[in-house]
């Protein structure tokens, strides 16, 4: 069995530690756990490893957030990965900081990366893992907030949270979406 895990974010040093790039941070943690490095490839950086006998591809698209769907579509077609073996990791303003929510389907909720994926795949039915970043910004400042750096308090909690999210993704690979949702949602 083959799985594609995609961490959403924006390429470039100026975005590295922003809230919008939490998908990249979780992807990095998964690759670290599997002991596999990222390589430059089509549409981004890819790490390939095994988890309990299952092949796991970990992608960090270089298309910028708004065009993430192009990278996702390319890789699911190239590797012949069914949508139920795809996991998208993204930030979510509607959830308190660090909250984990895994779902089998759903709307884009105004997230440009998910909008792009939905547009390219022509469906809302694919697994996603949302990392709560909260909505602690004043009206009209959403873009500045998601593209802003973590607070010191948040930054201190990121290592533990990315490990938890990486483990949720690996549970998805090993035991499926329903078991992973039951074991990790809300934690």
Coordinates of C-alpha atoms in Angstrom, one line a residue:
X1 CA 0.0 0.0 0.0
X2 CA 1.1 3.5 -0.8
X3 CA 0.2 6.8 1.0
X4 CA 0.8 10.4 0.1
X5 CA 1.1 12.9 3.0
X6 CA 1.2 16.5 1.9
X7 CA 2.2 19.3 4.3
X8 CA 0.9 22.7 3.1
X9 CA 3.0 25.8 3.3
X10 CA 4.9 28.4 1.3
X11 CA 8.5 28.0 0.1
X12 CA 11.2 30.5 1.1
X13 CA 13.0 31.5 4.3
X14 CA 10.7 34.4 5.0
X15 CA 7.8 31.9 5.5
X16 CA 9.6 29.2 7.3
X17 CA 8.4 29.9 10.8
X18 CA 4.9 31.3 10.0
X19 CA 1.6 29.9 11.1
X20 CA 0.7 29.1 7.5
X21 CA 3.7 26.8 7.2
X22 CA 2.7 24.4 10.0
X23 CA 2.0 21.7 7.4
X24 CA 5.7 21.8 6.4
X25 CA 6.7 21.5 10.0
X26 CA 4.6 18.4 10.5
X27 CA 5.9 16.9 7.3
X28 CA 9.4 17.5 8.5
X29 CA 8.6 15.7 11.8
X30 CA 7.1 12.7 9.9
X31 CA 10.3 12.4 7.7
X32 CA 12.4 12.7 10.8
X33 CA 10.5 9.8 12.5
X34 CA 10.8 7.7 9.4
X35 CA 14.5 8.6 9.0
X36 CA 14.1 9.7 5.4
X37 CA 15.5 12.9 3.9
X38 CA 13.7 15.3 1.5
X39 CA 14.8 15.4 -2.1
X40 CA 14.1 18.0 -4.8
X41 CA 11.5 16.7 -7.2
X42 CA 8.6 17.8 -9.4
X43 CA 6.4 20.4 -7.6
X44 CA 8.4 20.4 -4.4
X45 CA 10.4 18.4 -1.9
X46 CA 9.6 14.7 -1.4
X47 CA 10.7 12.2 1.3
X48 CA 10.0 8.5 0.8
X49 CA 9.9 6.0 3.6
X50 CA 8.2 3.0 5.0
X51 CA 6.0 2.7 8.0
X52 CA 5.0 -0.8 9.2
X53 CA 5.3 -2.2 5.7
X54 CA 3.5 0.7 3.9
X55 CA 5.2 3.0 1.5
X56 CA 4.8 6.7 2.6
X57 CA 5.5 9.6 0.4
X58 CA 5.8 13.0 2.2
X59 CA 5.4 16.1 0.0
X60 CA 6.1 19.7 0.7
X61 CA 4.9 21.5 -2.4
X62 CA 6.9 24.4 -3.8
X63 CA 3.9 25.9 -5.6
X64 CA 3.0 28.4 -2.8
X65 CA -0.2 27.8 -0.9
X66 CA -2.6 29.1 -3.5
X67 CA -1.5 26.5 -6.1
X68 CA -1.0 23.5 -3.8
X69 CA -3.6 21.5 -5.8
X70 CA -1.3 21.3 -8.8
X71 CA 1.3 19.4 -6.8
X72 CA -1.2 17.2 -5.1
X73 CA -2.9 16.2 -8.4
X74 CA 0.4 15.6 -10.1
X75 CA 1.6 13.2 -7.4
X76 CA -1.6 11.2 -6.9
X77 CA -1.8 10.7 -10.6
X78 CA 1.9 9.8 -11.0
X79 CA 1.9 7.4 -8.0
X80 CA -1.7 6.1 -8.6
X81 CA -2.7 7.0 -5.1
X82 CA -6.4 6.7 -4.3
X83 CA -7.9 9.7 -2.5
X84 CA -8.5 7.7 0.7
X85 CA -4.7 7.2 1.0
X86 CA -4.0 11.0 0.7
X87 CA -3.6 13.2 3.8
X88 CA -3.4 17.0 3.6
X89 CA -1.9 18.8 6.6
X90 CA -3.0 22.4 7.0
X91 CA -3.4 25.3 9.4
X92 CA -6.9 26.2 10.6
X93 CA -8.0 29.6 12.1
X94 CA -11.2 28.2 13.5
X95 CA -9.5 25.9 16.0
X96 CA -7.7 26.9 19.2
X97 CA -3.9 26.8 19.0
X98 CA -2.5 23.3 18.7
X99 CA -5.9 21.6 18.4
X100 CA -5.8 18.5 16.1
X101 CA -8.8 17.8 13.9
X102 CA -8.7 15.0 11.3
X103 CA -11.6 14.6 8.9
X104 CA -12.4 12.4 5.9
X105 CA -14.0 15.3 4.0
X106 CA -15.1 18.9 4.3
X107 CA -15.2 22.3 2.8
X108 CA -12.1 24.5 2.2
X109 CA -13.4 26.8 4.9
X110 CA -11.8 29.8 3.1
X111 CA -8.3 28.2 3.1
X112 CA -6.6 28.9 -0.3
X113 CA -4.5 25.7 -0.2
X114 CA -7.6 23.6 0.3
X115 CA -9.5 25.6 -2.3
X116 CA -6.7 24.8 -4.8
X117 CA -6.8 21.1 -4.0
X118 CA -10.5 20.9 -4.2
X119 CA -10.5 22.7 -7.6
X120 CA -7.8 20.4 -9.0
X121 CA -9.3 17.1 -7.6
X122 CA -12.9 18.2 -8.2
X123 CA -14.0 16.8 -4.8
X124 CA -14.1 17.7 -1.1
X125 CA -13.8 14.1 -0.2
X126 CA -10.1 13.5 0.9
X127 CA -8.6 13.2 4.3
X128 CA -7.2 16.3 5.9
X129 CA -5.5 17.1 9.2
X130 CA -6.1 20.6 10.5
X131 CA -3.7 22.2 13.0
X132 CA -5.4 24.9 15.0
X133 CA -3.7 28.3 14.9
X134 CA -6.5 30.2 16.6
X135 CA -7.9 33.5 15.3
X136 CA -6.1 36.0 17.5
X137 CA -6.1 38.9 15.1
X138 CA -8.0 42.1 14.6
X139 CA -10.5 42.6 11.7
X140 CA -8.8 42.8 8.3
X141 CA -5.5 41.4 9.6
X142 CA -6.0 37.7 8.7
X143 CA -3.3 37.6 6.1
X144 CA -0.8 39.2 8.4
X145 CA -1.7 36.8 11.1
X146 CA -1.3 33.6 9.1
X147 CA 1.9 34.8 7.5
X148 CA 3.2 36.0 10.9
X149 CA 5.5 34.2 13.2
X150 CA 4.4 32.2 16.2
X151 CA 4.5 33.8 19.6
X152 CA 7.2 32.7 22.0
X153 CA 4.7 30.7 24.0
X154 CA 3.4 29.0 20.8
X155 CA 6.9 28.4 19.5
X156 CA 7.7 26.5 22.8
X157 CA 4.8 24.2 22.2
X158 CA 5.4 23.5 18.5
X159 CA 7.8 20.5 19.0
X160 CA 5.3 18.6 21.1
X161 CA 2.4 19.4 18.8
X162 CA 4.2 18.5 15.6
X163 CA 5.1 15.2 17.1
X164 CA 1.5 14.6 18.0
X165 CA 0.4 15.5 14.5
X166 CA 3.1 13.3 12.9
X167 CA 1.9 10.4 15.1
X168 CA -1.7 11.0 14.0
X169 CA -0.6 10.8 10.3
X170 CA 1.2 7.6 10.9
X171 CA -1.8 6.2 12.7
X172 CA -3.8 7.1 9.6
X173 CA -1.3 5.1 7.5
X174 CA -1.3 2.1 9.7
X175 CA -4.9 1.8 10.9
X176 CA -7.0 4.1 8.6
X177 CA -8.9 7.3 9.0
X178 CA -11.6 6.2 11.4
X179 CA -9.2 4.8 14.0
X180 CA -6.8 7.8 13.6
X181 CA -9.8 10.2 14.1
X182 CA -11.0 8.3 17.2
X183 CA -7.5 8.2 18.7
X184 CA -6.3 11.7 18.0
X185 CA -9.1 14.3 17.3
X186 CA -9.3 17.1 19.8
X187 CA -6.0 16.2 21.5

